[in-house]
CSV table of C-alpha atoms in Angstrom, one decimal:
chain,number,residue,atom,x,y,z
A,1,MET,CA,32.0,92.0,108.4
A,2,HIS,CA,29.2,93.3,110.5
A,3,GLY,CA,25.9,93.6,108.7
A,4,ARG,CA,25.4,97.2,109.8
A,5,VAL,CA,28.5,98.5,107.9
A,6,PRO,CA,27.3,100.6,104.9
A,7,GLU,CA,27.9,98.8,101.6
A,8,PRO,CA,30.3,101.5,100.2
A,9,LEU,CA,32.5,101.3,103.3
A,10,LYS,CA,32.4,97.5,103.3
A,11,ALA,CA,33.5,97.4,99.7
A,12,LEU,CA,36.4,99.7,100.3
A,13,VAL,CA,37.6,97.8,103.4
A,14,GLU,CA,37.5,94.5,101.4
A,15,GLN,CA,39.6,96.1,98.7
A,16,LEU,CA,42.1,97.6,101.1
A,17,ALA,CA,42.4,94.3,103.0
A,18,ARG,CA,43.9,92.7,99.9
A,19,LEU,CA,46.9,94.9,100.2
A,20,PRO,CA,50.1,93.4,101.8
A,21,GLY,CA,50.2,94.1,105.5
A,22,LEU,CA,46.6,95.1,105.8
A,23,GLY,CA,44.2,92.8,107.5
A,24,PRO,CA,40.5,93.5,107.9
A,25,LYS,CA,41.0,95.6,111.1
A,26,SER,CA,43.8,97.7,109.6
A,27,ALA,CA,41.8,98.1,106.4
A,28,MET,CA,38.9,99.4,108.5
A,29,ARG,CA,41.1,101.9,110.3
A,30,ALA,CA,42.5,103.1,106.9
A,31,ALA,CA,39.0,103.5,105.5
A,32,MET,CA,37.9,105.4,108.5
A,33,MET,CA,40.9,107.7,108.2
A,34,LEU,CA,40.0,108.4,104.6
A,35,LEU,CA,36.5,109.4,105.7
A,36,LYS,CA,38.1,112.0,107.9
A,37,TRP,CA,40.1,113.5,105.0
A,38,PRO,CA,38.7,116.5,103.1
A,39,VAL,CA,36.7,115.5,100.1
A,40,ALA,CA,39.2,117.0,97.7
A,41,GLU,CA,42.0,114.8,99.2
A,42,THR,CA,40.1,111.6,98.9
A,43,ARG,CA,39.2,112.4,95.3
A,44,ARG,CA,42.8,113.2,94.5
A,45,LEU,CA,43.8,109.8,96.0
A,46,GLY,CA,41.2,108.1,93.8
A,47,ILE,CA,42.5,109.9,90.7
A,48,SER,CA,46.1,108.9,91.6
A,49,ILE,CA,45.1,105.3,91.9
A,50,SER,CA,43.3,105.4,88.5
A,51,GLU,CA,46.2,107.2,86.8
A,52,LEU,CA,48.6,104.6,88.2
A,53,ARG,CA,47.2,102.1,85.8
A,54,ASP,CA,46.5,104.5,82.9
A,55,LYS,CA,49.9,106.3,82.8
A,56,LEU,CA,52.4,103.7,83.9
A,57,HIS,CA,53.8,101.1,81.6
A,58,LEU,CA,56.4,98.4,81.6
A,59,CYS,CA,59.7,99.3,79.9
A,60,SER,CA,60.1,97.2,76.8
A,61,ARG,CA,63.8,96.7,77.6
A,62,CYS,CA,64.1,96.1,81.4
A,63,GLY,CA,60.5,95.5,82.4
A,64,GLY,CA,60.6,98.4,85.0
A,65,LEU,CA,57.8,100.9,85.6
A,66,CYS,CA,57.9,104.0,83.5
A,67,GLU,CA,55.8,106.7,81.9
A,68,ARG,CA,57.5,106.3,78.5
A,69,THR,CA,59.3,103.2,77.1
A,70,PRO,CA,62.2,102.7,77.0
A,71,CYS,CA,62.7,104.0,80.6
A,72,PRO,CA,65.2,106.7,81.5
A,73,ILE,CA,67.8,104.1,82.7
A,74,CYS,CA,67.6,102.0,79.5
A,75,SER,CA,67.7,105.1,77.2
A,76,ASP,CA,70.6,106.7,79.0
A,77,PRO,CA,73.5,106.7,76.5
A,78,SER,CA,76.1,107.0,79.2
A,79,ARG,CA,75.4,103.6,80.6
A,80,THR,CA,77.4,100.6,79.5
A,81,VAL,CA,75.6,97.9,77.5
A,82,ASP,CA,78.0,94.9,78.2
A,83,THR,CA,76.8,94.2,81.7
A,84,LEU,CA,73.2,93.2,82.5
A,85,CYS,CA,72.1,93.2,86.2
A,86,LEU,CA,69.2,90.8,86.8
A,87,VAL,CA,67.0,91.7,89.7
A,88,ALA,CA,63.8,90.0,91.0
A,89,GLU,CA,61.6,93.1,91.2
A,90,TRP,CA,61.6,96.8,90.2
A,91,ASP,CA,62.2,98.1,93.8
A,92,SER,CA,65.4,96.1,93.9
A,93,MET,CA,66.6,97.8,90.7
A,94,LEU,CA,65.8,101.2,92.3
A,95,THR,CA,67.7,100.4,95.4
A,96,LEU,CA,70.8,99.3,93.4
A,97,ASP,CA,70.7,102.3,91.1
A,98,GLU,CA,70.3,104.9,93.8
A,99,GLY,CA,73.8,104.0,95.0
A,100,GLY,CA,75.3,105.3,91.7
A,101,PHE,CA,78.0,102.7,91.7
A,102,TYR,CA,76.6,100.5,88.9
A,103,ARG,CA,76.3,102.1,85.4
A,104,GLY,CA,75.3,99.1,83.3
A,105,GLN,CA,71.9,97.9,82.2
A,106,TYR,CA,69.2,96.2,84.3
A,107,MET,CA,66.5,93.6,83.7
A,108,ILE,CA,63.6,92.6,86.0
A,109,LEU,CA,63.0,88.9,86.2
A,110,GLY,CA,59.5,89.3,87.6
A,111,GLY,CA,59.9,87.5,90.9
A,112,LEU,CA,61.6,84.4,92.3
A,113,LEU,CA,60.8,80.7,92.1
A,114,ALA,CA,58.5,79.9,95.0
A,115,PRO,CA,56.6,76.7,94.3
A,116,LEU,CA,54.6,77.0,97.6
A,117,ASP,CA,53.3,80.4,96.4
A,118,ASN,CA,52.6,79.1,92.9
A,119,GLN,CA,55.5,81.0,91.5
A,120,GLY,CA,56.9,78.8,88.8
A,121,ALA,CA,59.3,79.3,85.9
A,122,ASP,CA,56.4,80.4,83.7
A,123,SER,CA,56.0,83.5,85.9
A,124,LEU,CA,59.6,84.7,85.1
A,125,GLU,CA,60.6,86.9,82.2
A,126,LEU,CA,62.8,84.3,80.6
A,127,GLU,CA,61.7,85.3,77.0
A,128,ARG,CA,62.7,88.9,77.6
A,129,LEU,CA,66.0,87.8,79.1
A,130,SER,CA,66.7,85.6,76.1
A,131,SER,CA,65.9,88.4,73.7
A,132,ARG,CA,68.3,90.8,75.5
A,133,LEU,CA,71.1,88.2,75.5
A,134,ALA,CA,70.5,87.3,71.9
A,135,GLU,CA,71.3,90.9,70.9
A,136,GLY,CA,74.9,90.0,71.5
A,137,GLU,CA,75.9,93.1,73.5
A,138,VAL,CA,75.8,91.6,77.0
A,139,GLN,CA,79.1,90.0,78.0
A,140,GLU,CA,78.3,89.6,81.7
A,141,LEU,CA,75.0,88.7,83.4
A,142,ILE,CA,75.0,89.7,87.1
A,143,LEU,CA,72.6,87.8,89.2
A,144,ALA,CA,71.4,90.3,91.9
A,145,LEU,CA,68.6,88.2,93.3
A,146,GLY,CA,69.4,88.2,97.0
A,147,ALA,CA,70.4,85.5,99.4
A,148,THR,CA,67.2,83.8,100.4
A,149,VAL,CA,66.5,80.1,99.6
A,150,GLU,CA,64.1,81.2,96.8
A,151,ALA,CA,66.8,83.5,95.4
A,152,GLU,CA,69.5,80.8,95.4
A,153,ASN,CA,67.1,78.3,93.7
A,154,THR,CA,66.2,81.0,91.1
A,155,ALA,CA,69.8,81.9,90.5
A,156,THR,CA,70.7,78.2,89.8
A,157,PHE,CA,67.7,77.9,87.5
A,158,VAL,CA,68.7,81.1,85.5
A,159,ARG,CA,72.3,79.9,85.3
A,160,ASN,CA,71.1,76.5,83.9
A,161,PHE,CA,68.8,78.3,81.5
A,162,VAL,CA,71.3,80.8,80.2
A,163,SER,CA,74.6,78.8,80.1
A,164,PRO,CA,73.7,76.3,77.3
A,165,ARG,CA,72.1,79.0,75.1
A,166,PHE,CA,74.6,81.9,75.6
A,167,ALA,CA,78.0,80.2,76.4
A,168,CYS,CA,79.8,83.5,75.7
A,169,VAL,CA,78.0,85.3,78.5
A,170,ARG,CA,79.9,85.3,81.8
A,171,ILE,CA,77.5,84.7,84.7
A,172,THR,CA,78.4,86.3,88.1
A,173,ARG,CA,76.5,86.9,91.3
A,174,LEU,CA,76.7,89.5,94.1
A,175,ALA,CA,79.4,88.8,96.6
A,176,GLN,CA,78.2,87.2,99.8
A,177,GLY,CA,78.4,90.5,101.8
A,178,ILE,CA,74.6,90.1,101.7
A,179,PRO,CA,73.5,88.0,104.7
A,180,LEU,CA,71.6,84.8,104.1
A,181,GLY,CA,67.9,85.4,104.0
A,182,ALA,CA,68.2,89.0,103.0
A,183,GLU,CA,66.6,90.8,100.0
A,184,VAL,CA,68.5,93.3,97.8
A,185,LYS,CA,65.9,96.0,98.3
A,186,PHE,CA,66.6,96.1,102.1
A,187,MET,CA,70.4,96.4,101.9
A,188,ASP,CA,72.4,99.5,102.7
A,189,ARG,CA,74.3,101.2,99.9
A,190,GLU,CA,77.8,100.2,101.1
A,191,THR,CA,76.9,96.5,101.3
A,192,LEU,CA,75.4,96.7,97.8
A,193,ARG,CA,78.4,98.6,96.4
A,194,GLN,CA,80.8,96.0,97.8
A,195,SER,CA,78.6,93.1,96.7
A,196,LEU,CA,78.7,94.4,93.1
A,197,GLN,CA,82.4,95.3,93.2
A,198,TYR,CA,83.4,91.9,94.5
A,199,ARG,CA,80.9,89.9,92.6
A,200,GLN,CA,81.7,86.2,92.0
A,201,SER,CA,81.5,83.9,89.0
A,202,PHE,CA,78.5,81.6,89.2
């Protein structure tokens, strides 16, 4: 970065450039926009970022973001406990649940296997998954990981991990209404509803 850029601005641009989709030029534009905001607005943004880390927690049951654990979905007594829908990330869980057509439990795996991005099996929440299945309530594990190559590899890995340990748990996957290469969080509600309704044994 240019040597004449003031240090506080340079530090902010470097932080912003670490966000997905923001390169150095976009980060500089964002920083310059923040400088045009009223002081109260920029301070409120700083407080919100700080509180994001202080007030949000991971749900002890599903691994989703929440203010209190267990989260509202896990603590909802009207939801069934015999199906567990396994998703890669929290935003996929939100997308599925917004449709209102699935009333079971969720668990967040914490990503997908992606060796080229240094995402190995040790980065997945396999211990949490084992604990949930060991409780004996779950009769069906629904793999809602998407239809990318990484998702397919992860689904196979999870099936091979779960099957020998929990033979009584039926493993299913979303129906292939989801196109190859797509992620759950980008699907429309009707595609997700049909994928869940016509899920397949795996």
